Amino acid sequence: MDEKKYLECEKYYVFLLLIFVAGFYGGFTISVKGGSFANAQTVNIALLGIAIGTRKFSSALSIFLSIGAYFIGTIISEQAAWLISKKRLLRWDTILVFLDMLVITTLAIAPIHTPALIYSITINFLCAMQFNTFRSAEGIGMATIFITNHVRQTGSFFTRWMRKPYEKTYLKKWTRHGGMVVSFCLGAAFCSLLGLKFHTKVLLFADIPLFIIFINLLRADLTTERLLLGKRVPSGH
């Protein structure tokens, strides 16, 4: 498919910026507030099992709440996308990015003594909705909140490209996945660096890439993709 035929929410730059923000979130919850990784649930499930096994039930409850927030975020994003598509006013993708900015700004200006669990639960919730909403970048399946699969895909398609360097599809895929890995790492690095000075207010910097995405998605919804609202969904859905 020609790149011009992809929806704005499927453009690769959107995914690059979103995974940069995800890296920012990861850097925040690990190095600034909480000491945990809120983007994905593999570690949380393992920690829940460990907490139960060692009878640390208060810790188990906190972890369970974070997992529950992720679960609820997935349900809400699925239902919201379906309901909003019927209105044909804006895409859920656009509304979600706006909600991200609103919630992240609220967290950034929250009192300094706000419990780390609040940040963890909220970011888990946001990441779940983002993961469930943005699924494919210009025909390539991609996640925007963690990079395990991107590392695998980078290695896999790089190997195939080395065997068949004339295959441009392999070159495109390994560089696209590799770009996601680099962007995530940069997001975590910037947050960790800036967090030393700004602490929880560092989250305000995440609003910058989110604002860029929001403006472009909103413009597309109101102009070039207006007639596609409710008729065409992003690939992967």
JSON list of C-alpha atoms in Angstrom, two decimals:
[
{"chain": "A", "resi": 1, "resn": "MET", "atom": "CA", "xyz": [0.00, 0.00, 0.00]},
{"chain": "A", "resi": 2, "resn": "ASP", "atom": "CA", "xyz": [1.23, 3.49, -0.87]},
{"chain": "A", "resi": 3, "resn": "GLU", "atom": "CA", "xyz": [2.30, 5.43, 2.24]},
{"chain": "A", "resi": 4, "resn": "LYS", "atom": "CA", "xyz": [-0.16, 8.18, 1.33]},
{"chain": "A", "resi": 5, "resn": "LYS", "atom": "CA", "xyz": [-3.03, 5.73, 1.73]},
{"chain": "A", "resi": 6, "resn": "TYR", "atom": "CA", "xyz": [-2.29, 4.97, 5.35]},
{"chain": "A", "resi": 7, "resn": "LEU", "atom": "CA", "xyz": [-4.32, 6.71, 8.00]},
{"chain": "A", "resi": 8, "resn": "GLU", "atom": "CA", "xyz": [-2.48, 9.37, 9.99]},
{"chain": "A", "resi": 9, "resn": "CYS", "atom": "CA", "xyz": [-2.68, 7.19, 13.11]},
{"chain": "A", "resi": 10, "resn": "GLU", "atom": "CA", "xyz": [-0.85, 4.42, 11.19]},
{"chain": "A", "resi": 11, "resn": "LYS", "atom": "CA", "xyz": [2.11, 6.59, 10.15]},
{"chain": "A", "resi": 12, "resn": "TYR", "atom": "CA", "xyz": [5.49, 5.40, 11.36]},
{"chain": "A", "resi": 13, "resn": "TYR", "atom": "CA", "xyz": [6.45, 8.74, 12.93]},
{"chain": "A", "resi": 14, "resn": "VAL", "atom": "CA", "xyz": [3.41, 8.42, 15.24]},
{"chain": "A", "resi": 15, "resn": "PHE", "atom": "CA", "xyz": [4.70, 5.08, 16.50]},
{"chain": "A", "resi": 16, "resn": "LEU", "atom": "CA", "xyz": [8.24, 6.41, 16.91]},
{"chain": "A", "resi": 17, "resn": "LEU", "atom": "CA", "xyz": [6.98, 9.27, 19.07]},
{"chain": "A", "resi": 18, "resn": "LEU", "atom": "CA", "xyz": [4.62, 7.05, 21.04]},
{"chain": "A", "resi": 19, "resn": "ILE", "atom": "CA", "xyz": [7.35, 4.54, 21.91]},
{"chain": "A", "resi": 20, "resn": "PHE", "atom": "CA", "xyz": [9.63, 7.45, 22.86]},
{"chain": "A", "resi": 21, "resn": "VAL", "atom": "CA", "xyz": [6.93, 8.50, 25.32]},
{"chain": "A", "resi": 22, "resn": "ALA", "atom": "CA", "xyz": [6.65, 4.88, 26.51]},
{"chain": "A", "resi": 23, "resn": "GLY", "atom": "CA", "xyz": [10.38, 4.82, 27.16]},
{"chain": "A", "resi": 24, "resn": "PHE", "atom": "CA", "xyz": [9.90, 8.09, 29.03]},
{"chain": "A", "resi": 25, "resn": "TYR", "atom": "CA", "xyz": [7.21, 6.43, 31.17]},
{"chain": "A", "resi": 26, "resn": "GLY", "atom": "CA", "xyz": [9.48, 3.46, 31.82]},
{"chain": "A", "resi": 27, "resn": "GLY", "atom": "CA", "xyz": [12.32, 5.74, 32.84]},
{"chain": "A", "resi": 28, "resn": "PHE", "atom": "CA", "xyz": [9.94, 7.62, 35.12]},
{"chain": "A", "resi": 29, "resn": "THR", "atom": "CA", "xyz": [8.44, 4.66, 36.98]},
{"chain": "A", "resi": 30, "resn": "ILE", "atom": "CA", "xyz": [11.84, 3.00, 37.41]},
{"chain": "A", "resi": 31, "resn": "SER", "atom": "CA", "xyz": [14.20, 5.88, 38.19]},
{"chain": "A", "resi": 32, "resn": "VAL", "atom": "CA", "xyz": [11.94, 8.70, 39.40]},
{"chain": "A", "resi": 33, "resn": "LYS", "atom": "CA", "xyz": [8.86, 7.26, 41.08]},
{"chain": "A", "resi": 34, "resn": "GLY", "atom": "CA", "xyz": [8.15, 3.73, 42.26]},
{"chain": "A", "resi": 35, "resn": "GLY", "atom": "CA", "xyz": [11.08, 1.65, 41.07]},
{"chain": "A", "resi": 36, "resn": "SER", "atom": "CA", "xyz": [8.93, -0.59, 38.85]},
{"chain": "A", "resi": 37, "resn": "PHE", "atom": "CA", "xyz": [8.21, -0.98, 35.13]},
{"chain": "A", "resi": 38, "resn": "ALA", "atom": "CA", "xyz": [4.60, -0.05, 34.42]},
{"chain": "A", "resi": 39, "resn": "ASN", "atom": "CA", "xyz": [4.54, -0.46, 30.63]},
{"chain": "A", "resi": 40, "resn": "ALA", "atom": "CA", "xyz": [4.09, -4.23, 30.52]},
{"chain": "A", "resi": 41, "resn": "GLN", "atom": "CA", "xyz": [2.83, -6.94, 32.84]},
{"chain": "A", "resi": 42, "resn": "THR", "atom": "CA", "xyz": [5.25, -9.88, 32.56]},
{"chain": "A", "resi": 43, "resn": "VAL", "atom": "CA", "xyz": [7.35, -8.65, 35.47]},
{"chain": "A", "resi": 44, "resn": "ASN", "atom": "CA", "xyz": [4.28, -7.66, 37.46]},
{"chain": "A", "resi": 45, "resn": "ILE", "atom": "CA", "xyz": [2.79, -11.15, 37.12]},
{"chain": "A", "resi": 46, "resn": "ALA", "atom": "CA", "xyz": [6.09, -12.66, 38.26]},
{"chain": "A", "resi": 47, "resn": "LEU", "atom": "CA", "xyz": [6.31, -10.23, 41.17]},
{"chain": "A", "resi": 48, "resn": "LEU", "atom": "CA", "xyz": [2.72, -11.03, 42.13]},
{"chain": "A", "resi": 49, "resn": "GLY", "atom": "CA", "xyz": [3.55, -14.72, 42.29]},
{"chain": "A", "resi": 50, "resn": "ILE", "atom": "CA", "xyz": [6.68, -14.02, 44.32]},
{"chain": "A", "resi": 51, "resn": "ALA", "atom": "CA", "xyz": [4.79, -11.78, 46.74]},
{"chain": "A", "resi": 52, "resn": "ILE", "atom": "CA", "xyz": [2.11, -14.42, 47.26]},
{"chain": "A", "resi": 53, "resn": "GLY", "atom": "CA", "xyz": [4.73, -17.15, 47.66]},
{"chain": "A", "resi": 54, "resn": "THR", "atom": "CA", "xyz": [6.65, -15.16, 50.25]},
{"chain": "A", "resi": 55, "resn": "ARG", "atom": "CA", "xyz": [3.42, -14.08, 51.99]},
{"chain": "A", "resi": 56, "resn": "LYS", "atom": "CA", "xyz": [3.99, -10.38, 51.37]},
{"chain": "A", "resi": 57, "resn": "PHE", "atom": "CA", "xyz": [0.32, -9.79, 50.85]},
{"chain": "A", "resi": 58, "resn": "SER", "atom": "CA", "xyz": [0.42, -5.99, 51.06]},
{"chain": "A", "resi": 59, "resn": "SER", "atom": "CA", "xyz": [2.89, -5.95, 48.18]},
{"chain": "A", "resi": 60, "resn": "ALA", "atom": "CA", "xyz": [0.76, -8.49, 46.34]},
{"chain": "A", "resi": 61, "resn": "LEU", "atom": "CA", "xyz": [-2.24, -6.20, 46.64]},
{"chain": "A", "resi": 62, "resn": "SER", "atom": "CA", "xyz": [-0.35, -3.21, 45.19]},
{"chain": "A", "resi": 63, "resn": "ILE", "atom": "CA", "xyz": [0.90, -5.29, 42.28]},
{"chain": "A", "resi": 64, "resn": "PHE", "atom": "CA", "xyz": [-2.57, -6.72, 41.71]},
{"chain": "A", "resi": 65, "resn": "LEU", "atom": "CA", "xyz": [-4.02, -3.20, 41.52]},
{"chain": "A", "resi": 66, "resn": "SER", "atom": "CA", "xyz": [-1.48, -2.27, 38.83]},
{"chain": "A", "resi": 67, "resn": "ILE", "atom": "CA", "xyz": [-2.32, -5.38, 36.82]},
{"chain": "A", "resi": 68, "resn": "GLY", "atom": "CA", "xyz": [-6.02, -4.65, 37.26]},
{"chain": "A", "resi": 69, "resn": "ALA", "atom": "CA", "xyz": [-5.53, -1.11, 35.94]},
{"chain": "A", "resi": 70, "resn": "TYR", "atom": "CA", "xyz": [-3.90, -2.55, 32.83]},
{"chain": "A", "resi": 71, "resn": "PHE", "atom": "CA", "xyz": [-6.75, -5.01, 32.35]},
{"chain": "A", "resi": 72, "resn": "ILE", "atom": "CA", "xyz": [-9.39, -2.30, 32.76]},
{"chain": "A", "resi": 73, "resn": "GLY", "atom": "CA", "xyz": [-7.51, 0.02, 30.40]},
{"chain": "A", "resi": 74, "resn": "THR", "atom": "CA", "xyz": [-7.66, -2.62, 27.68]},
{"chain": "A", "resi": 75, "resn": "ILE", "atom": "CA", "xyz": [-11.41, -3.11, 28.15]},
{"chain": "A", "resi": 76, "resn": "ILE", "atom": "CA", "xyz": [-12.15, 0.62, 28.14]},
{"chain": "A", "resi": 77, "resn": "SER", "atom": "CA", "xyz": [-10.06, 1.32, 25.04]},
{"chain": "A", "resi": 78, "resn": "GLU", "atom": "CA", "xyz": [-11.75, -1.52, 23.15]},
{"chain": "A", "resi": 79, "resn": "GLN", "atom": "CA", "xyz": [-15.23, -0.34, 24.06]},
{"chain": "A", "resi": 80, "resn": "ALA", "atom": "CA", "xyz": [-14.48, 3.36, 23.61]},
{"chain": "A", "resi": 81, "resn": "ALA", "atom": "CA", "xyz": [-13.08, 2.83, 20.11]},
{"chain": "A", "resi": 82, "resn": "TRP", "atom": "CA", "xyz": [-16.25, 0.97, 19.12]},
{"chain": "A", "resi": 83, "resn": "LEU", "atom": "CA", "xyz": [-18.62, 3.57, 20.56]},
{"chain": "A", "resi": 84, "resn": "ILE", "atom": "CA", "xyz": [-16.75, 6.61, 19.27]},
{"chain": "A", "resi": 85, "resn": "SER", "atom": "CA", "xyz": [-16.50, 5.20, 15.75]},
{"chain": "A", "resi": 86, "resn": "LYS", "atom": "CA", "xyz": [-20.31, 5.33, 15.58]},
{"chain": "A", "resi": 87, "resn": "LYS", "atom": "CA", "xyz": [-20.32, 9.10, 16.26]},
{"chain": "A", "resi": 88, "resn": "ARG", "atom": "CA", "xyz": [-18.04, 9.84, 13.28]},
{"chain": "A", "resi": 89, "resn": "LEU", "atom": "CA", "xyz": [-16.68, 12.99, 14.91]},
{"chain": "A", "resi": 90, "resn": "LEU", "atom": "CA", "xyz": [-13.11, 12.05, 15.85]},
{"chain": "A", "resi": 91, "resn": "ARG", "atom": "CA", "xyz": [-11.11, 8.86, 15.99]},
{"chain": "A", "resi": 92, "resn": "TRP", "atom": "CA", "xyz": [-10.56, 7.18, 19.34]},
{"chain": "A", "resi": 93, "resn": "ASP", "atom": "CA", "xyz": [-6.81, 7.34, 18.61]},
{"chain": "A", "resi": 94, "resn": "THR", "atom": "CA", "xyz": [-6.98, 11.14, 18.61]},
{"chain": "A", "resi": 95, "resn": "ILE", "atom": "CA", "xyz": [-9.05, 11.31, 21.77]},
{"chain": "A", "resi": 96, "resn": "LEU", "atom": "CA", "xyz": [-6.72, 8.87, 23.54]},
{"chain": "A", "resi": 97, "resn": "VAL", "atom": "CA", "xyz": [-3.64, 10.99, 22.86]},
{"chain": "A", "resi": 98, "resn": "PHE", "atom": "CA", "xyz": [-5.48, 14.04, 24.25]},
{"chain": "A", "resi": 99, "resn": "LEU", "atom": "CA", "xyz": [-6.45, 12.06, 27.37]},
{"chain": "A", "resi": 100, "resn": "ASP", "atom": "CA", "xyz": [-2.82, 10.97, 27.73]},
{"chain": "A", "resi": 101, "resn": "MET", "atom": "CA", "xyz": [-1.72, 14.60, 27.80]},
{"chain": "A", "resi": 102, "resn": "LEU", "atom": "CA", "xyz": [-4.42, 15.53, 30.28]},
{"chain": "A", "resi": 103, "resn": "VAL", "atom": "CA", "xyz": [-3.66, 12.68, 32.68]},
{"chain": "A", "resi": 104, "resn": "ILE", "atom": "CA", "xyz": [0.12, 12.97, 32.44]},
{"chain": "A", "resi": 105, "resn": "THR", "atom": "CA", "xyz": [-0.05, 16.71, 33.09]},
{"chain": "A", "resi": 106, "resn": "THR", "atom": "CA", "xyz": [-2.19, 16.03, 36.16]},
{"chain": "A", "resi": 107, "resn": "LEU", "atom": "CA", "xyz": [0.36, 13.52, 37.44]},
{"chain": "A", "resi": 108, "resn": "ALA", "atom": "CA", "xyz": [3.19, 15.96, 36.79]},
{"chain": "A", "resi": 109, "resn": "ILE", "atom": "CA", "xyz": [1.66, 18.73, 38.90]},
{"chain": "A", "resi": 110, "resn": "ALA", "atom": "CA", "xyz": [0.34, 16.44, 41.63]},
{"chain": "A", "resi": 111, "resn": "PRO", "atom": "CA", "xyz": [1.66, 17.06, 45.17]},
{"chain": "A", "resi": 112, "resn": "ILE", "atom": "CA", "xyz": [5.19, 15.82, 45.69]},
{"chain": "A", "resi": 113, "resn": "HIS", "atom": "CA", "xyz": [4.07, 13.30, 48.31]},
{"chain": "A", "resi": 114, "resn": "THR", "atom": "CA", "xyz": [1.54, 11.57, 46.02]},
{"chain": "A", "resi": 115, "resn": "PRO", "atom": "CA", "xyz": [2.05, 7.79, 46.56]},
{"chain": "A", "resi": 116, "resn": "ALA", "atom": "CA", "xyz": [4.11, 5.99, 43.92]},
{"chain": "A", "resi": 117, "resn": "LEU", "atom": "CA", "xyz": [1.25, 3.49, 43.55]},
{"chain": "A", "resi": 118, "resn": "ILE", "atom": "CA", "xyz": [-0.95, 6.24, 42.07]},
{"chain": "A", "resi": 119, "resn": "TYR", "atom": "CA", "xyz": [1.62, 6.88, 39.35]},
{"chain": "A", "resi": 120, "resn": "SER", "atom": "CA", "xyz": [2.07, 3.17, 38.71]},
{"chain": "A", "resi": 121, "resn": "ILE", "atom": "CA", "xyz": [-1.65, 2.41, 38.43]},
{"chain": "A", "resi": 122, "resn": "THR", "atom": "CA", "xyz": [-2.32, 5.42, 36.22]},
{"chain": "A", "resi": 123, "resn": "ILE", "atom": "CA", "xyz": [0.56, 4.77, 33.83]},
{"chain": "A", "resi": 124, "resn": "ASN", "atom": "CA", "xyz": [-0.39, 1.09, 33.65]},
{"chain": "A", "resi": 125, "resn": "PHE", "atom": "CA", "xyz": [-3.88, 2.20, 32.66]},
{"chain": "A", "resi": 126, "resn": "LEU", "atom": "CA", "xyz": [-2.62, 4.60, 29.98]},
{"chain": "A", "resi": 127, "resn": "CYS", "atom": "CA", "xyz": [-0.14, 2.10, 28.55]},
{"chain": "A", "resi": 128, "resn": "ALA", "atom": "CA", "xyz": [-2.82, -0.58, 28.25]},
{"chain": "A", "resi": 129, "resn": "MET", "atom": "CA", "xyz": [-5.04, 1.75, 26.23]},
{"chain": "A", "resi": 130, "resn": "GLN", "atom": "CA", "xyz": [-2.15, 2.82, 24.03]},
{"chain": "A", "resi": 131, "resn": "PHE", "atom": "CA", "xyz": [-1.04, -0.78, 23.43]},
{"chain": "A", "resi": 132, "resn": "ASN", "atom": "CA", "xyz": [-4.55, -1.85, 22.49]},
{"chain": "A", "resi": 133, "resn": "THR", "atom": "CA", "xyz": [-5.16, 1.16, 20.23]},
{"chain": "A", "resi": 134, "resn": "PHE", "atom": "CA", "xyz": [-1.99, 1.60, 18.16]},
{"chain": "A", "resi": 135, "resn": "ARG", "atom": "CA", "xyz": [-1.20, -1.76, 16.56]},
{"chain": "A", "resi": 136, "resn": "SER", "atom": "CA", "xyz": [0.20, -1.37, 13.06]},
{"chain": "A", "resi": 137, "resn": "ALA", "atom": "CA", "xyz": [2.54, 1.20, 11.53]},
{"chain": "A", "resi": 138, "resn": "GLU", "atom": "CA", "xyz": [2.23, 1.37, 7.75]},
{"chain": "A", "resi": 139, "resn": "GLY", "atom": "CA", "xyz": [1.40, -2.30, 7.46]},
{"chain": "A", "resi": 140, "resn": "ILE", "atom": "CA", "xyz": [3.96, -3.51, 10.02]},
{"chain": "A", "resi": 141, "resn": "GLY", "atom": "CA", "xyz": [2.62, -4.85, 13.31]},
{"chain": "A", "resi": 142, "resn": "MET", "atom": "CA", "xyz": [4.17, -2.85, 16.14]},
{"chain": "A", "resi": 143, "resn": "ALA", "atom": "CA", "xyz": [3.82, -2.29, 19.87]},
{"chain": "A", "resi": 144, "resn": "THR", "atom": "CA", "xyz": [4.25, 1.22, 21.24]},
{"chain": "A", "resi": 145, "resn": "ILE", "atom": "CA", "xyz": [4.91, 0.57, 24.92]},
{"chain": "A", "resi": 146, "resn": "PHE", "atom": "CA", "xyz": [7.60, -2.14, 25.11]},
{"chain": "A", "resi": 147, "resn": "ILE", "atom": "CA", "xyz": [10.36, -3.41, 22.82]},
{"chain": "A", "resi": 148, "resn": "THR", "atom": "CA", "xyz": [10.92, -7.14, 23.37]},
{"chain": "A", "resi": 149, "resn": "ASN", "atom": "CA", "xyz": [9.30, -8.05, 20.06]},
{"chain": "A", "resi": 150, "resn": "HIS", "atom": "CA", "xyz": [11.01, -5.15, 18.29]},
{"chain": "A", "resi": 151, "resn": "VAL", "atom": "CA", "xyz": [14.42, -6.50, 19.34]},
{"chain": "A", "resi": 152, "resn": "ARG", "atom": "CA", "xyz": [13.47, -9.95, 18.01]},
{"chain": "A", "resi": 153, "resn": "GLN", "atom": "CA", "xyz": [12.08, -8.58, 14.76]},
{"chain": "A", "resi": 154, "resn": "THR", "atom": "CA", "xyz": [15.14, -6.39, 14.22]},
{"chain": "A", "resi": 155, "resn": "GLY", "atom": "CA", "xyz": [17.41, -9.41, 14.49]},
{"chain": "A", "resi": 156, "resn": "SER", "atom": "CA", "xyz": [15.15, -11.64, 12.43]},
{"chain": "A", "resi": 157, "resn": "PHE", "atom": "CA", "xyz": [14.68, -9.27, 9.49]},
{"chain": "A", "resi": 158, "resn": "PHE", "atom": "CA", "xyz": [18.31, -8.13, 9.62]},
{"chain": "A", "resi": 159, "resn": "THR", "atom": "CA", "xyz": [19.40, -11.75, 9.18]},
{"chain": "A", "resi": 160, "resn": "ARG", "atom": "CA", "xyz": [17.02, -12.21, 6.26]},
{"chain": "A", "resi": 161, "resn": "TRP", "atom": "CA", "xyz": [18.25, -8.98, 4.68]},
{"chain": "A", "resi": 162, "resn": "MET", "atom": "CA", "xyz": [21.87, -10.12, 5.01]},
{"chain": "A", "resi": 163, "resn": "ARG", "atom": "CA", "xyz": [20.96, -13.30, 3.11]},
{"chain": "A", "resi": 164, "resn": "LYS", "atom": "CA", "xyz": [18.95, -11.41, 0.49]},
{"chain": "A", "resi": 165, "resn": "PRO", "atom": "CA", "xyz": [20.16, -7.76, 0.44]},
{"chain": "A", "resi": 166, "resn": "TYR", "atom": "CA", "xyz": [18.07, -7.09, -2.67]},
{"chain": "A", "resi": 167, "resn": "GLU", "atom": "CA", "xyz": [14.86, -7.62, -0.67]},
{"chain": "A", "resi": 168, "resn": "LYS", "atom": "CA", "xyz": [13.84, -4.06, 0.27]},
{"chain": "A", "resi": 169, "resn": "THR", "atom": "CA", "xyz": [11.02, -5.38, 2.47]},
{"chain": "A", "resi": 170, "resn": "TYR", "atom": "CA", "xyz": [13.54, -6.95, 4.86]},
{"chain": "A", "resi": 171, "resn": "LEU", "atom": "CA", "xyz": [15.59, -3.75, 4.95]},
{"chain": "A", "resi": 172, "resn": "LYS", "atom": "CA", "xyz": [12.51, -1.67, 5.71]},
{"chain": "A", "resi": 173, "resn": "LYS", "atom": "CA", "xyz": [11.31, -3.96, 8.48]},
{"chain": "A", "resi": 174, "resn": "TRP", "atom": "CA", "xyz": [14.57, -4.37, 10.37]},
{"chain": "A", "resi": 175, "resn": "THR", "atom": "CA", "xyz": [15.29, -0.65, 10.26]},
{"chain": "A", "resi": 176, "resn": "ARG", "atom": "CA", "xyz": [11.76, 0.23, 11.32]},
{"chain": "A", "resi": 177, "resn": "HIS", "atom": "CA", "xyz": [11.83, -2.16, 14.28]},
{"chain": "A", "resi": 178, "resn": "GLY", "atom": "CA", "xyz": [15.36, -1.06, 15.14]},
{"chain": "A", "resi": 179, "resn": "GLY", "atom": "CA", "xyz": [14.22, 2.54, 15.11]},
{"chain": "A", "resi": 180, "resn": "MET", "atom": "CA", "xyz": [11.55, 1.69, 17.68]},
{"chain": "A", "resi": 181, "resn": "VAL", "atom": "CA", "xyz": [14.19, 0.18, 19.98]},
{"chain": "A", "resi": 182, "resn": "VAL", "atom": "CA", "xyz": [16.39, 3.27, 19.71]},
{"chain": "A", "resi": 183, "resn": "SER", "atom": "CA", "xyz": [13.46, 5.65, 20.27]},
{"chain": "A", "resi": 184, "resn": "PHE", "atom": "CA", "xyz": [12.34, 3.77, 23.40]},
{"chain": "A", "resi": 185, "resn": "CYS", "atom": "CA", "xyz": [15.89, 3.87, 24.79]},
{"chain": "A", "resi": 186, "resn": "LEU", "atom": "CA", "xyz": [16.16, 7.60, 24.11]},
{"chain": "A", "resi": 187, "resn": "GLY", "atom": "CA", "xyz": [12.87, 8.24, 25.89]},
{"chain": "A", "resi": 188, "resn": "ALA", "atom": "CA", "xyz": [14.07, 6.40, 28.99]},
{"chain": "A", "resi": 189, "resn": "ALA", "atom": "CA", "xyz": [17.44, 8.18, 28.86]},
{"chain": "A", "resi": 190, "resn": "PHE", "atom": "CA", "xyz": [15.92, 11.66, 28.58]},
{"chain": "A", "resi": 191, "resn": "CYS", "atom": "CA", "xyz": [13.48, 11.02, 31.42]},
{"chain": "A", "resi": 192, "resn": "SER", "atom": "CA", "xyz": [16.20, 9.65, 33.70]},
{"chain": "A", "resi": 193, "resn": "LEU", "atom": "CA", "xyz": [18.46, 12.59, 32.93]},
{"chain": "A", "resi": 194, "resn": "LEU", "atom": "CA", "xyz": [15.81, 15.29, 33.31]},
{"chain": "A", "resi": 195, "resn": "GLY", "atom": "CA", "xyz": [14.21, 13.55, 36.28]},
{"chain": "A", "resi": 196, "resn": "LEU", "atom": "CA", "xyz": [17.29, 14.35, 38.37]},
{"chain": "A", "resi": 197, "resn": "LYS", "atom": "CA", "xyz": [16.35, 18.03, 38.18]},
{"chain": "A", "resi": 198, "resn": "PHE", "atom": "CA", "xyz": [12.59, 18.10, 37.68]},
{"chain": "A", "resi": 199, "resn": "HIS", "atom": "CA", "xyz": [11.48, 14.98, 39.60]},
{"chain": "A", "resi": 200, "resn": "THR", "atom": "CA", "xyz": [7.77, 14.26, 38.95]},
{"chain": "A", "resi": 201, "resn": "LYS", "atom": "CA", "xyz": [7.38, 17.42, 36.85]},
{"chain": "A", "resi": 202, "resn": "VAL", "atom": "CA", "xyz": [9.58, 15.73, 34.26]},
{"chain": "A", "resi": 203, "resn": "LEU", "atom": "CA", "xyz": [6.37, 14.18, 32.93]},
{"chain": "A", "resi": 204, "resn": "LEU", "atom": "CA", "xyz": [5.51, 17.55, 31.41]},
{"chain": "A", "resi": 205, "resn": "PHE", "atom": "CA", "xyz": [8.19, 16.92, 28.80]},
{"chain": "A", "resi": 206, "resn": "ALA", "atom": "CA", "xyz": [6.22, 13.87, 27.60]},
{"chain": "A", "resi": 207, "resn": "ASP", "atom": "CA", "xyz": [3.48, 16.28, 26.57]},
{"chain": "A", "resi": 208, "resn": "ILE", "atom": "CA", "xyz": [5.67, 17.65, 23.77]},
{"chain": "A", "resi": 209, "resn": "PRO", "atom": "CA", "xyz": [5.67, 14.54, 21.50]},
{"chain": "A", "resi": 210, "resn": "LEU", "atom": "CA", "xyz": [2.09, 13.79, 22.52]},
{"chain": "A", "resi": 211, "resn": "PHE", "atom": "CA", "xyz": [1.02, 17.29, 21.47]},
{"chain": "A", "resi": 212, "resn": "ILE", "atom": "CA", "xyz": [2.69, 16.86, 18.07]},
{"chain": "A", "resi": 213, "resn": "ILE", "atom": "CA", "xyz": [0.82, 13.60, 17.53]},
{"chain": "A", "resi": 214, "resn": "PHE", "atom": "CA", "xyz": [-2.47, 15.05, 18.74]},
{"chain": "A", "resi": 215, "resn": "ILE", "atom": "CA", "xyz": [-2.36, 18.08, 16.44]},
{"chain": "A", "resi": 216, "resn": "ASN", "atom": "CA", "xyz": [-1.62, 15.94, 13.39]},
{"chain": "A", "resi": 217, "resn": "LEU", "atom": "CA", "xyz": [-4.29, 13.36, 14.22]},
{"chain": "A", "resi": 218, "resn": "LEU", "atom": "CA", "xyz": [-6.85, 16.08, 14.91]},
{"chain": "A", "resi": 219, "resn": "ARG", "atom": "CA", "xyz": [-6.05, 17.83, 11.62]},
{"chain": "A", "resi": 220, "resn": "ALA", "atom": "CA", "xyz": [-6.49, 14.56, 9.73]},
{"chain": "A", "resi": 221, "resn": "ASP", "atom": "CA", "xyz": [-9.80, 13.83, 11.47]},
{"chain": "A", "resi": 222, "resn": "LEU", "atom": "CA", "xyz": [-11.18, 17.25, 10.61]},
{"chain": "A", "resi": 223, "resn": "THR", "atom": "CA", "xyz": [-9.86, 17.49, 7.05]},
{"chain": "A", "resi": 224, "resn": "THR", "atom": "CA", "xyz": [-8.21, 14.82, 4.90]},
{"chain": "A", "resi": 225, "resn": "GLU", "atom": "CA", "xyz": [-9.74, 11.81, 6.67]},
{"chain": "A", "resi": 226, "resn": "ARG", "atom": "CA", "xyz": [-13.09, 13.33, 7.58]},
{"chain": "A", "resi": 227, "resn": "LEU", "atom": "CA", "xyz": [-15.05, 11.14, 5.17]},
{"chain": "A", "resi": 228, "resn": "LEU", "atom": "CA", "xyz": [-13.31, 7.99, 6.44]},
{"chain": "A", "resi": 229, "resn": "LEU", "atom": "CA", "xyz": [-14.49, 8.35, 10.04]},
{"chain": "A", "resi": 230, "resn": "GLY", "atom": "CA", "xyz": [-16.63, 5.37, 11.00]},
{"chain": "A", "resi": 231, "resn": "LYS", "atom": "CA", "xyz": [-15.89, 3.69, 7.67]},
{"chain": "A", "resi": 232, "resn": "ARG", "atom": "CA", "xyz": [-12.24, 2.74, 7.86]},
{"chain": "A", "resi": 233, "resn": "VAL", "atom": "CA", "xyz": [-10.41, 1.43, 10.88]},
{"chain": "A", "resi": 234, "resn": "PRO", "atom": "CA", "xyz": [-6.61, 1.25, 11.36]},
{"chain": "A", "resi": 235, "resn": "SER", "atom": "CA", "xyz": [-5.06, -2.04, 10.29]},
{"chain": "A", "resi": 236, "resn": "GLY", "atom": "CA", "xyz": [-4.77, -4.59, 13.06]},
{"chain": "A", "resi": 237, "resn": "HIS", "atom": "CA", "xyz": [-8.25, -3.85, 14.41]}
]
